[in-house]
Short mmCIF file of C-alpha atoms in Angstrom, two decimals:
data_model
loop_
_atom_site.label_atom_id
_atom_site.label_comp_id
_atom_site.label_asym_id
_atom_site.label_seq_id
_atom_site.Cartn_x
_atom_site.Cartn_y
_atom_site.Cartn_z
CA UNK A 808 -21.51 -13.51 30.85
CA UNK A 809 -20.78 -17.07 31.46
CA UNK A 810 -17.40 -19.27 30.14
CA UNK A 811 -18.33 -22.84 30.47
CA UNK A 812 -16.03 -25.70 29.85
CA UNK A 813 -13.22 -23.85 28.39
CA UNK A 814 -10.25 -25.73 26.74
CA UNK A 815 -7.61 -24.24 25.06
CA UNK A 816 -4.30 -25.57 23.46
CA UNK A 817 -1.21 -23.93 21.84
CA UNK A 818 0.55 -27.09 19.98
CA UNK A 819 1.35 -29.63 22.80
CA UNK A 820 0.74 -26.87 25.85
CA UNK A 821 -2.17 -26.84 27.34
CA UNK A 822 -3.76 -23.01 28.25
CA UNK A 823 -7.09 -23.62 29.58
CA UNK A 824 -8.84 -27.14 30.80
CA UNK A 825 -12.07 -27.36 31.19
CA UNK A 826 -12.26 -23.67 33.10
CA UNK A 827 -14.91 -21.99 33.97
CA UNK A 828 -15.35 -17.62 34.24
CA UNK A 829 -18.33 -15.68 35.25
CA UNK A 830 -18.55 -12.46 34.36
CA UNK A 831 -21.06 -10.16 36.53
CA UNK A 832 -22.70 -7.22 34.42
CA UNK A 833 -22.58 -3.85 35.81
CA UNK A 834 -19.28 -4.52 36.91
CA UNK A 835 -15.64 -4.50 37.06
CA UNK A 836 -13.58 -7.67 37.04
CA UNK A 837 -9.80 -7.84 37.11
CA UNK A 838 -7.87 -10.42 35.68
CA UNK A 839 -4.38 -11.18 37.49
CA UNK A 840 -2.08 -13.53 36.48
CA UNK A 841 1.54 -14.27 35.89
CA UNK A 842 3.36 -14.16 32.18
CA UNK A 843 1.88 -16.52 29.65
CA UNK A 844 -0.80 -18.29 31.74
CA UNK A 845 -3.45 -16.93 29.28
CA UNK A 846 -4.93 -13.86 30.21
CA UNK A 847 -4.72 -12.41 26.96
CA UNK A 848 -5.99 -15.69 25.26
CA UNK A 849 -9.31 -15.09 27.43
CA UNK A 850 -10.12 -12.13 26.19
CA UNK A 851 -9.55 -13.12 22.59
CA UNK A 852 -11.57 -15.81 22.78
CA UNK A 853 -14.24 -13.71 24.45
CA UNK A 854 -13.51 -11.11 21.56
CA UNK A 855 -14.15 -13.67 19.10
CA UNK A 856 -10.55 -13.38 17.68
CA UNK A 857 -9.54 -16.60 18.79
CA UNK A 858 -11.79 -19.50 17.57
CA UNK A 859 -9.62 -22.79 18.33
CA UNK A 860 -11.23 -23.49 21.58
CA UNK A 861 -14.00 -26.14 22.86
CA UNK A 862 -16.67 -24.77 25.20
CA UNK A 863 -19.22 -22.55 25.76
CA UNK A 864 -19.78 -18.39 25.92
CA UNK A 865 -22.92 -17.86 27.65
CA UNK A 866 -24.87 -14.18 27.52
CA UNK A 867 -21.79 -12.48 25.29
CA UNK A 868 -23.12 -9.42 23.54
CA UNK A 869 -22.00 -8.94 19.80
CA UNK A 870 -20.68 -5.03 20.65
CA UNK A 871 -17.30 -5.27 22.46
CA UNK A 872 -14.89 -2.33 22.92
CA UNK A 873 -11.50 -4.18 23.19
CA UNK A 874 -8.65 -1.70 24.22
CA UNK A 875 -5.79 -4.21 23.16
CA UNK A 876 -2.20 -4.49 25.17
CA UNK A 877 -0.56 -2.06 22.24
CA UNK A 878 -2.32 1.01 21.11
CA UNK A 879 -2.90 -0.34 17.38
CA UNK A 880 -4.04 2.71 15.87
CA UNK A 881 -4.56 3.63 12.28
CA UNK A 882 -1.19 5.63 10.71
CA UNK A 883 -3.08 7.12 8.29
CA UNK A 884 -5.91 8.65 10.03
CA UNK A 885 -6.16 11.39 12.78
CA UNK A 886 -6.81 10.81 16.29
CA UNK A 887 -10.56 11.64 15.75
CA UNK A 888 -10.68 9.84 13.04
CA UNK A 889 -9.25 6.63 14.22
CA UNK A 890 -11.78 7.29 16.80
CA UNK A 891 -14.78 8.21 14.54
CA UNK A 892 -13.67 5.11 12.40
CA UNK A 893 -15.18 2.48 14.45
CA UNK A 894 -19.01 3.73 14.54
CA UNK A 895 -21.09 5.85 12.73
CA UNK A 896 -23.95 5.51 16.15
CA UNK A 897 -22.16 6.17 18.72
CA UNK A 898 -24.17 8.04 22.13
CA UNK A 899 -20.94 10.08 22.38
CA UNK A 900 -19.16 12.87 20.50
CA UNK A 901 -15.46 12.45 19.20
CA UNK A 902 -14.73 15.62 21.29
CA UNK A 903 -16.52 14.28 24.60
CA UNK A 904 -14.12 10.94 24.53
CA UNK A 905 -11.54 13.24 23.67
CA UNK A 906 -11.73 15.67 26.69
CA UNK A 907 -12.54 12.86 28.74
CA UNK A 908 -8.49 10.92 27.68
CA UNK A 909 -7.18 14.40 28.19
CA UNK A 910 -6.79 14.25 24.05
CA UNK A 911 -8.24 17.52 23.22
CA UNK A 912 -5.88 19.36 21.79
CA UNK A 913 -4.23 16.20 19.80
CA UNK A 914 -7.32 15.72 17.74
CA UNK A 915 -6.32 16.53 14.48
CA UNK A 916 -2.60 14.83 15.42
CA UNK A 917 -1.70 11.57 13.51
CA UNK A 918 -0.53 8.79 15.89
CA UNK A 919 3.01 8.78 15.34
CA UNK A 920 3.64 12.50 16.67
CA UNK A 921 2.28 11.35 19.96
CA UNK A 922 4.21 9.46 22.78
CA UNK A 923 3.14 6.08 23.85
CA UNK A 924 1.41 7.00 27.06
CA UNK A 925 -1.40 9.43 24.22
CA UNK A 926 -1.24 6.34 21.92
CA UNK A 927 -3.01 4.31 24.75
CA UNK A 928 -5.08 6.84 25.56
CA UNK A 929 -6.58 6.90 22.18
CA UNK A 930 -7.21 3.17 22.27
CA UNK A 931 -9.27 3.55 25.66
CA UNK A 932 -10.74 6.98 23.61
CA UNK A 933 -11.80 4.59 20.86
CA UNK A 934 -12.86 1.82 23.14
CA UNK A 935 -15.03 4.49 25.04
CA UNK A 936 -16.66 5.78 22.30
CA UNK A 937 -17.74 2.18 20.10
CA UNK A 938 -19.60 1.75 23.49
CA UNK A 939 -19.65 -1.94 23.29
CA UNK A 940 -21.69 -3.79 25.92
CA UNK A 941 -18.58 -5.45 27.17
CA UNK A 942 -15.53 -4.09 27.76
CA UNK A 943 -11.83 -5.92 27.19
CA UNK A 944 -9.07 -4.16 28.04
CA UNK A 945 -5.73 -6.02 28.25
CA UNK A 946 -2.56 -3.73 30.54
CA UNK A 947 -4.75 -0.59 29.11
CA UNK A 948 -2.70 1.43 32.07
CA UNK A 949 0.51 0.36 32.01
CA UNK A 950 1.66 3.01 29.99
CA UNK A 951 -0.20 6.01 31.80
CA UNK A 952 2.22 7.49 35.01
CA UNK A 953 -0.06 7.50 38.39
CA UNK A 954 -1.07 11.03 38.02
CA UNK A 955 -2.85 10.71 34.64
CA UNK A 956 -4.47 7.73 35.57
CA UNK A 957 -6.10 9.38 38.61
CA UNK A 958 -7.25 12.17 36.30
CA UNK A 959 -8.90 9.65 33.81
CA UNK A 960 -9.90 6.22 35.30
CA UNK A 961 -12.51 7.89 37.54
CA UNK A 962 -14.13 9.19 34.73
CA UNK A 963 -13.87 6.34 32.55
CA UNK A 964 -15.33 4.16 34.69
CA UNK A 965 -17.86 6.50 35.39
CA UNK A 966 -19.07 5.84 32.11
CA UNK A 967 -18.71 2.05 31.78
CA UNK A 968 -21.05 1.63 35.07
CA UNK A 969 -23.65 -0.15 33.27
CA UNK A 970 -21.19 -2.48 31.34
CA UNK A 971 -19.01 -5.52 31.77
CA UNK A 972 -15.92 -4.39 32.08
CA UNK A 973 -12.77 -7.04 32.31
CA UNK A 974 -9.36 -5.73 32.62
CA UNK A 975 -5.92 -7.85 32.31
CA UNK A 976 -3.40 -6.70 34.68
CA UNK A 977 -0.41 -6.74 36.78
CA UNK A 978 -0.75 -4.44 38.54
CA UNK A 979 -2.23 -5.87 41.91
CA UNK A 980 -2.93 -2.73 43.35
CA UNK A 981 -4.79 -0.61 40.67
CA UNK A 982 -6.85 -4.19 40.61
CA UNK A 983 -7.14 -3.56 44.45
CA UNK A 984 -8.30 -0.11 43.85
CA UNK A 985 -11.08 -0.28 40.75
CA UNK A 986 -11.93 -4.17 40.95
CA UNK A 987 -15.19 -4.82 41.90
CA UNK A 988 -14.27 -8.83 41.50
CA UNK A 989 -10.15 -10.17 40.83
CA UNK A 990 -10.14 -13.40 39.03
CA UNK A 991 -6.37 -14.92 39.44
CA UNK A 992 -5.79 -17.33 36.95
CA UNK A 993 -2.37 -18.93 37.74
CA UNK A 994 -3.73 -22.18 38.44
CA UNK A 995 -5.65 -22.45 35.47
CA UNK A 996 -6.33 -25.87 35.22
CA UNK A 997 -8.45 -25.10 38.49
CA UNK A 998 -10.71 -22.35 37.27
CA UNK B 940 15.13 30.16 -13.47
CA UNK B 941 18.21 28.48 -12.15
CA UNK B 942 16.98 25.16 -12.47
CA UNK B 943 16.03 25.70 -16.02
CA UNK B 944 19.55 26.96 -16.85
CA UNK B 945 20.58 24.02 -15.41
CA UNK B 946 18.88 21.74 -17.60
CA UNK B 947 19.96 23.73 -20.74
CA UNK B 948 23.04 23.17 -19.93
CA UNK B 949 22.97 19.06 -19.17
CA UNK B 950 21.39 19.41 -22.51
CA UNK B 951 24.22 21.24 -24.34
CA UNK B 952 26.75 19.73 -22.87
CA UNK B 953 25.22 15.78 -23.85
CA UNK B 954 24.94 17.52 -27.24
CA UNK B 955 28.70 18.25 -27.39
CA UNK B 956 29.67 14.85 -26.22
CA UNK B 957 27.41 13.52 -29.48
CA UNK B 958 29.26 16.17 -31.72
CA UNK B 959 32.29 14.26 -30.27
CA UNK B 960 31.21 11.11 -30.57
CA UNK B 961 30.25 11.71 -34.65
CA UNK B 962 33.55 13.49 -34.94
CA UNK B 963 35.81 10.20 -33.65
CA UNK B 964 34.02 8.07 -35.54
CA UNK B 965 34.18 10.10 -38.92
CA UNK B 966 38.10 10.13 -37.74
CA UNK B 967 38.54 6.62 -37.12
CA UNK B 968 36.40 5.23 -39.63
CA UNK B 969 37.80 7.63 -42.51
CA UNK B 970 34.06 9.46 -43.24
CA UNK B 971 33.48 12.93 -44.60
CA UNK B 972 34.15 15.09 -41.05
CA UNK B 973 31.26 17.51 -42.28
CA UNK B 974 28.13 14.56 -43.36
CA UNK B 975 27.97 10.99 -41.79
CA UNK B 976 24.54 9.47 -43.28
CA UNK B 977 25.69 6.40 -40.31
CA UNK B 978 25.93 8.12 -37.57
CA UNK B 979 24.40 11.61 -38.00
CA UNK B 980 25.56 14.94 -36.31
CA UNK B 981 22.73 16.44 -33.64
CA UNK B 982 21.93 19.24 -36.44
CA UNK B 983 21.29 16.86 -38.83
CA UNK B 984 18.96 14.69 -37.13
CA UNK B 985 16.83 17.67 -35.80
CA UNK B 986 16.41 18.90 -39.34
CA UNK B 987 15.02 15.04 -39.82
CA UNK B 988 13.11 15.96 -36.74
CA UNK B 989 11.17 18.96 -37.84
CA UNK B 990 10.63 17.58 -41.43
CA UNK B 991 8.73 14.46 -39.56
CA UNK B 992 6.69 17.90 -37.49
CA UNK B 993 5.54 18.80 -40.62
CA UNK B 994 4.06 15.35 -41.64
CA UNK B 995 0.74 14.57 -40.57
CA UNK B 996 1.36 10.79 -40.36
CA UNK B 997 3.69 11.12 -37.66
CA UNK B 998 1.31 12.48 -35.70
CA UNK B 999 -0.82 9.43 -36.48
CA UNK B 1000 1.58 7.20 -35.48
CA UNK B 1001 2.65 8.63 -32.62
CA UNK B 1002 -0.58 8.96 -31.42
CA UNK B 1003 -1.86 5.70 -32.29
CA UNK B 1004 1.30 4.02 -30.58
CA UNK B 1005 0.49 6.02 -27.80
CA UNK B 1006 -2.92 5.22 -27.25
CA UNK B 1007 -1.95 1.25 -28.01
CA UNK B 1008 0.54 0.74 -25.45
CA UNK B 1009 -2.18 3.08 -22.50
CA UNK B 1010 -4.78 0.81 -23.13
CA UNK B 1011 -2.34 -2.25 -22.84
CA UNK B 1012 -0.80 -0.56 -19.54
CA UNK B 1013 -4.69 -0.08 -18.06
CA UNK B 1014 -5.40 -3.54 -18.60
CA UNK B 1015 -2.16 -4.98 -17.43
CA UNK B 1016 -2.80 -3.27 -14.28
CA UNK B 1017 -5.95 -3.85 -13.55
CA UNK B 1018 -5.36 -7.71 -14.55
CA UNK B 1019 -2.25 -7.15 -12.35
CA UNK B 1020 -4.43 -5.82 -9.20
CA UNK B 1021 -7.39 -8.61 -9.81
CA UNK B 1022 -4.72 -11.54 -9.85
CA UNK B 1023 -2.81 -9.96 -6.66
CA UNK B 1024 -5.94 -9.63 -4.72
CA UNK B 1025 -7.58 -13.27 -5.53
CA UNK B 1026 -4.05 -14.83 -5.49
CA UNK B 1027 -3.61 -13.19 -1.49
CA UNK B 1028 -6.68 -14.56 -1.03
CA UNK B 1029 -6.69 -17.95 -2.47
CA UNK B 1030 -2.88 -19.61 -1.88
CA UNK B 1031 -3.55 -21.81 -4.42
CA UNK B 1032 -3.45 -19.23 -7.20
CA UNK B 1033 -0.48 -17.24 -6.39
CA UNK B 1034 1.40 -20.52 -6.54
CA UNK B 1035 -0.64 -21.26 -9.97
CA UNK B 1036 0.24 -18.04 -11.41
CA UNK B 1037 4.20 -18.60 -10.12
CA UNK B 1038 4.87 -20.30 -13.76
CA UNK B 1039 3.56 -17.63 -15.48
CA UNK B 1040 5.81 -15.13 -14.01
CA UNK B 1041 8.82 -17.28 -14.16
CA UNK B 1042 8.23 -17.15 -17.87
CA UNK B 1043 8.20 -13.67 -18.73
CA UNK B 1044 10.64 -12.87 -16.46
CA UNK B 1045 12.86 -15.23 -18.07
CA UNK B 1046 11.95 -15.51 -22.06
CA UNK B 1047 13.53 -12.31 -23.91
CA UNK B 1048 10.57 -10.31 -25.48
CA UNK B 1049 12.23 -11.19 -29.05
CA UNK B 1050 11.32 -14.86 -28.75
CA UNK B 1051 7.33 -13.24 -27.32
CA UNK B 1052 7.44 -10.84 -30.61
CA UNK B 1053 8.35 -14.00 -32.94
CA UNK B 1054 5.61 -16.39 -31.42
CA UNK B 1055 3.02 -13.79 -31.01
CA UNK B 1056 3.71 -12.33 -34.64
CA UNK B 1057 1.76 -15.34 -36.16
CA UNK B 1058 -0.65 -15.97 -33.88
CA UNK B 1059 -2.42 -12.20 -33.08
CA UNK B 1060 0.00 -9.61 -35.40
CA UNK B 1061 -1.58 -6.83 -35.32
CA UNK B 1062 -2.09 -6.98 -31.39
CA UNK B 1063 1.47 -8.22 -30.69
CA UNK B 1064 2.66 -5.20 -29.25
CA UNK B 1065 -0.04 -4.51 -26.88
CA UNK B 1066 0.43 -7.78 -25.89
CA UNK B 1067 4.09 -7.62 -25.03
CA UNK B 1068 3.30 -4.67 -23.38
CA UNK B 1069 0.70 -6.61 -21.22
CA UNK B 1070 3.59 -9.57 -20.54
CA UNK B 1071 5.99 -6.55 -19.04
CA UNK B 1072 3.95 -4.48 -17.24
CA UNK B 1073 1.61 -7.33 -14.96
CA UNK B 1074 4.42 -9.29 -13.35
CA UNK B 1075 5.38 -5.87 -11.80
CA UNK B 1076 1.83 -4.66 -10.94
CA UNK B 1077 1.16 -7.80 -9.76
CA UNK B 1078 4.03 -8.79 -7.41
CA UNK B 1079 4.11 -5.06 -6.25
CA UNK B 1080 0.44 -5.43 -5.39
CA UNK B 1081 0.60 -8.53 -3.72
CA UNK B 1082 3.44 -7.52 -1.05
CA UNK B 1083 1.50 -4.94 -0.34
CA UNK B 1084 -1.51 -7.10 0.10
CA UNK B 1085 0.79 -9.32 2.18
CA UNK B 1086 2.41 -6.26 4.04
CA UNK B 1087 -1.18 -5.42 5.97
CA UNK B 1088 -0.50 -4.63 9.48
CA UNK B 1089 -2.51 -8.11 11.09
CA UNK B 1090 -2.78 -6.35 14.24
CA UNK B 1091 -5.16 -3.92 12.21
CA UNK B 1092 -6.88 -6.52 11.13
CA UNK B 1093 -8.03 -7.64 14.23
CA UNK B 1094 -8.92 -4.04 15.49
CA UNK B 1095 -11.26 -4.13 12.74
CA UNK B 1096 -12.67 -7.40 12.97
CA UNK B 1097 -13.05 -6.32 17.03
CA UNK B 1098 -14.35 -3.19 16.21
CA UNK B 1099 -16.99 -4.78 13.60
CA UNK B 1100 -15.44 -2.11 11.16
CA UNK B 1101 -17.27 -2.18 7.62
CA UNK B 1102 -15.54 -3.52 4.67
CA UNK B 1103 -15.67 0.07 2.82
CA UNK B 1104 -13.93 1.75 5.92
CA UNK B 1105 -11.29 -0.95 5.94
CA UNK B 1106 -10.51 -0.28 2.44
CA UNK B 1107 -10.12 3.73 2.89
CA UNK B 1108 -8.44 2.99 5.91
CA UNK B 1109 -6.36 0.36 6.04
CA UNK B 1110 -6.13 -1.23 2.86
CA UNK B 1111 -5.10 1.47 0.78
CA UNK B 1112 -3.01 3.12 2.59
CA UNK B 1113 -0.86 0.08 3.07
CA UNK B 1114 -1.39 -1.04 -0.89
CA UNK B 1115 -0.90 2.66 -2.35
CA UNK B 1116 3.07 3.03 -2.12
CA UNK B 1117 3.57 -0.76 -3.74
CA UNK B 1118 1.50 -0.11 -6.22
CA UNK B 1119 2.69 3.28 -7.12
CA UNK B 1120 6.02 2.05 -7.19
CA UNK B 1121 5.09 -0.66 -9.56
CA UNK B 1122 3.31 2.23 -11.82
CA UNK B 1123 6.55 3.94 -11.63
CA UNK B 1124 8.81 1.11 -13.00
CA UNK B 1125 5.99 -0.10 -15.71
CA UNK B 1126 5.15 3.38 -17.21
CA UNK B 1127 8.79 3.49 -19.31
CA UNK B 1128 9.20 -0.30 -19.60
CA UNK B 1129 5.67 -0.45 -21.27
CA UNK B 1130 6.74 2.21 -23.54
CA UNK B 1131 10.09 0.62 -24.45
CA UNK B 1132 8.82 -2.80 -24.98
CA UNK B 1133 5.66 -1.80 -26.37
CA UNK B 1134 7.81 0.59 -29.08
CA UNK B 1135 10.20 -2.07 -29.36
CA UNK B 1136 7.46 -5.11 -30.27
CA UNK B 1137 6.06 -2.41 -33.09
CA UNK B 1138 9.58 -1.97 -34.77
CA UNK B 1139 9.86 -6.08 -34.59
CA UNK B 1140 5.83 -7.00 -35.25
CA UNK B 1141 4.97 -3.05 -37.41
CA UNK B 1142 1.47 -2.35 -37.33
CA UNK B 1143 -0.13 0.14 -39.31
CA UNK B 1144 0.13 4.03 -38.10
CA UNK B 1145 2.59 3.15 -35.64
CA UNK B 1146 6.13 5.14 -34.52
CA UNK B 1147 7.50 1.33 -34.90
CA UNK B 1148 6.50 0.52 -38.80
CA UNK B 1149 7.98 4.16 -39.45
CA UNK B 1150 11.39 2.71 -37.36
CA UNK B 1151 11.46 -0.38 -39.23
CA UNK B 1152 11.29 1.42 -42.41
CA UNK B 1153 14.07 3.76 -41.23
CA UNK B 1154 15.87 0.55 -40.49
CA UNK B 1155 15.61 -0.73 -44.08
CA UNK B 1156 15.91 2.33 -45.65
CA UNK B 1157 19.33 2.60 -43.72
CA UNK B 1158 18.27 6.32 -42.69
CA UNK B 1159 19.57 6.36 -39.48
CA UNK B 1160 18.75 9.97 -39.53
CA UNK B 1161 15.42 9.21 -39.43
CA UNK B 1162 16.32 6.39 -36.89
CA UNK B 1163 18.08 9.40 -34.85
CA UNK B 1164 14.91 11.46 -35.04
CA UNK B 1165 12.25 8.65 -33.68
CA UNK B 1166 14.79 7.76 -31.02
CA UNK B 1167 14.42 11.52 -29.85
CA UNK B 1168 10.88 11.51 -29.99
CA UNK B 1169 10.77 8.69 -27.99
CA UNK B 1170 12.78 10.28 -25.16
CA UNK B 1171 10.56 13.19 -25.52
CA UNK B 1172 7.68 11.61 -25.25
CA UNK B 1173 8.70 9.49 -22.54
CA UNK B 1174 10.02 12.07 -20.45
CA UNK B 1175 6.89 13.89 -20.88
CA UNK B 1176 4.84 10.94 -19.95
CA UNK B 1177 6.78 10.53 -16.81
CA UNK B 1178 6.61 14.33 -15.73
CA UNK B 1179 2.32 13.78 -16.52
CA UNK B 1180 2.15 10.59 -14.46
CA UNK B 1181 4.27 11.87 -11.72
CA UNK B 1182 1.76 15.03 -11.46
CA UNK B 1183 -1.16 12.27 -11.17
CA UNK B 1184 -0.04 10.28 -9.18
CA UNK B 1185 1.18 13.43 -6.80
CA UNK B 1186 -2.25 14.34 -6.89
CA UNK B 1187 -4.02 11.18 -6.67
CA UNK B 1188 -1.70 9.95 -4.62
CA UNK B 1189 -1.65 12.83 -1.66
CA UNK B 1190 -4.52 11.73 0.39
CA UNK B 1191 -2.82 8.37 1.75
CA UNK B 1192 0.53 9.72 2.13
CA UNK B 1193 0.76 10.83 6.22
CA UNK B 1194 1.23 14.80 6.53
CA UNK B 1195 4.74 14.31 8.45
CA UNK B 1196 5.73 12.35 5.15
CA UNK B 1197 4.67 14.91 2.97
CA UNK B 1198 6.25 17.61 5.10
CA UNK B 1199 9.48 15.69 5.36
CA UNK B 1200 9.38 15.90 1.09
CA UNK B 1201 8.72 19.59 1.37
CA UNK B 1202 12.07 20.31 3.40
CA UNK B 1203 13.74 17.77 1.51
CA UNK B 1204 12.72 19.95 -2.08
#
């Protein structure tokens, strides 16, 4: 998947001019940057959430999981169901996405018994089992301690081999670690 | 049990306080302590009571007002729900409808009853139940229109999520307390105004013409009597509704919520 020519303006600030991304398939790209230099603009606009932009998106499939930067989960429905809610063709079971987040036994929970850290792993959960071609994920790990993360991020990734995968993140050395390419963007204007 | 003692004893003692009531004002006013055809003793109105049991035409009436100010109430709400949901949709017509509002909210239903009279009598009342019970449905409706969680939004324009699964999802769980809440306010202002607009505008076979003729007649006995049906027929429209909407109502309400009510009953 291929950005071309990307311009994007808030008002009088300028967020992207004339950049350019390129997004291998098959793999994992992290996205570093500091506060506010548009991160999670990119992945809107690759989401199709954010419109007001001039340039091109080359090769971008119309299935994307997006695992936004706050859990955003249904009040009203169960953890499998805000799951199940997305798809009704999905290659995995509710309970295999669920085993996989370490969710099992919340299944039948509604979001607001659970703490943050569950929250998020619903959202990747849900992302997992839409089984977009592409991937977004914007600080999906930020709320997970290190021990957790080691439990799940093997497996998720295990799964997402086959798909573009782009994650937004701080955190230089988890990017380090996973990353098969690290795209900085605090220069932008030079992309 | 204890609840039910409880009531009978609200009830008795609100009696006693109108046995009062008739007995100062007999005082003060120099009436007969034992009859006062103005302002009738408790006993004396539900003897008027059961004599109006035994006639068939108050069943008519009462019936026929009933059914009258329902189908007003259905169609004010649905109108209610179809302007809310075009009028969040189109910005235009929530600020074209604005006038609208700001006249009902703001002309007494008197001056309504006295314009509608000649134009559409025998419908006036189901109109001026129609005038009281949209604004609420429809500003109730709208907030919660407005109130939609835009973050959900987007997780279900990301997630491609069909319009039917947004409704039973999203929308109606967000809607369903705003517009319960305007059900909840409408049901006894429909019944008041719509009872009210028959006693100004009478149509036949309705609880309102028999009112009005109390009214004439200067039988405030009788005037007593329909008073008390109305309560009683409110009140028992208000315990039905809440059991509908209780049930109707269940399957959007989140379990902690409706475990929170349990300890709280």
């Amino acid at each position: 998947m291929k950005i071309r020519n990307l311009t994007k303006k808030f008002a009088s600030k300028i967020i992207f001019d004339n950049a350019t991304f390129e997004f291998i398939d098959g793999k994992i790209t992290y996205i570093t940057g500091k506060s506010g230099i548009g991160k999670t603009t990119l992945l809107r606009i690759i989401a199709g959430l954010d419109k007001a932009y001039t340039g091109e998106i080359l090769g971008r499939s119309d299935k994307i999981s997006y695992v936004f930067q706050e859990p955003r989960l249904f009040p009203n429905l169960t953890v499998s169901e805000n799951i199940s809610v997305t798809t009704d063709n999905s290659p995995y079971t509710v309970d295999m996405v669920l085993k996989l987040t370490e969710l099992e036994k919340e299944k039948d929970a509604l979001p607001s018994s659970l703490s943050g850290g569950m929250k998020m792993r619903i959202a990747l959960a849900r992302a997992l089992y839409y089984n977009g071609d592409v991937f977004l994920m914007d600080e999906p790990f930020s709320a997970l301690d290190d021990a957790t993360k080691e439990l799940i991020l093997p497996k998720a990734f295990e799964l997402l081999k086959d798909k573009t995968v782009i994650i937004v993140s701080h955190n230089i050395e988890e990017a380090k670690k996973y990353a098969d390419t690290i795209i900085d963007i605090n220069s932008p204007l030079n992309n | 049990m204890k609840k039910a003692l409880k009531i009978t004893f609200v009830i008795l003692f609100w009696i006693g306080i109108w046995y009062l009531a008739v007995l100062i004002y007999s005082l003060f006013k120099g009436m007969s302590l034992s009859y006062n055809p103005l302002f009738p003793y408790p006993h004396h109105v539900f003897l008027k009571l059961f004599e109006l049991f035994s006639k068939g035409s108050f069943y008519l009436s009462t019936i026929s007002s009933l059914i009258r100010i329902l189908i007003s109430t259905v169609i004010a709400v649905l109108l209610g729900i179809f302007c809310a949901v075009i009028s969040s949709r189109f910005n235009f017509l929530h600020l074209f409808i604005q006038p609208l509002l700001s006249t009902i909210k703001s002309v007494p239903v008197t001056v309504f009853v006295f314009i509608l009279y000649l134009l559409i009598f025998d419908f006036t009342s189901m109109f001026i139940t129609i005038l009281m019970v949209f604004p609420i449905v429809f500003a109730n409706v709208y907030e919660g229109i407005k109130n939609i969680d835009k973050d959900l939004l987007e997780v279900c324009q990301a997630y491609k999520i069909p319009f039917g699964k947004r409704i039973k999802s999203l929308y109606l769980p967000t809607i369903m307390p705003y517009f319960v809440s305007a059900l909840t306010s409408s049901i006894g202002l429909a019944w008041k105004a719509g009872i009210a607009a028959e006693a100004l505008c009478p149509p036949d076979n309705s609880m309102g013409l028999h009112i009005s003729l109390a009214k004439q007649n200067i039988d405030n006995e009788e005037l007593f009597a329909w008073a008390l049906t109305l309560i009683i027929i409110n009140l028992l429209f208000e315990f039905a509704f809440k059991k509908l909407v209780k049930a109707a109502f269940k399957k959007w309400v989140p379990n902690e919520v409706k475990n929170e009510n349990k300890k709280s009953n």
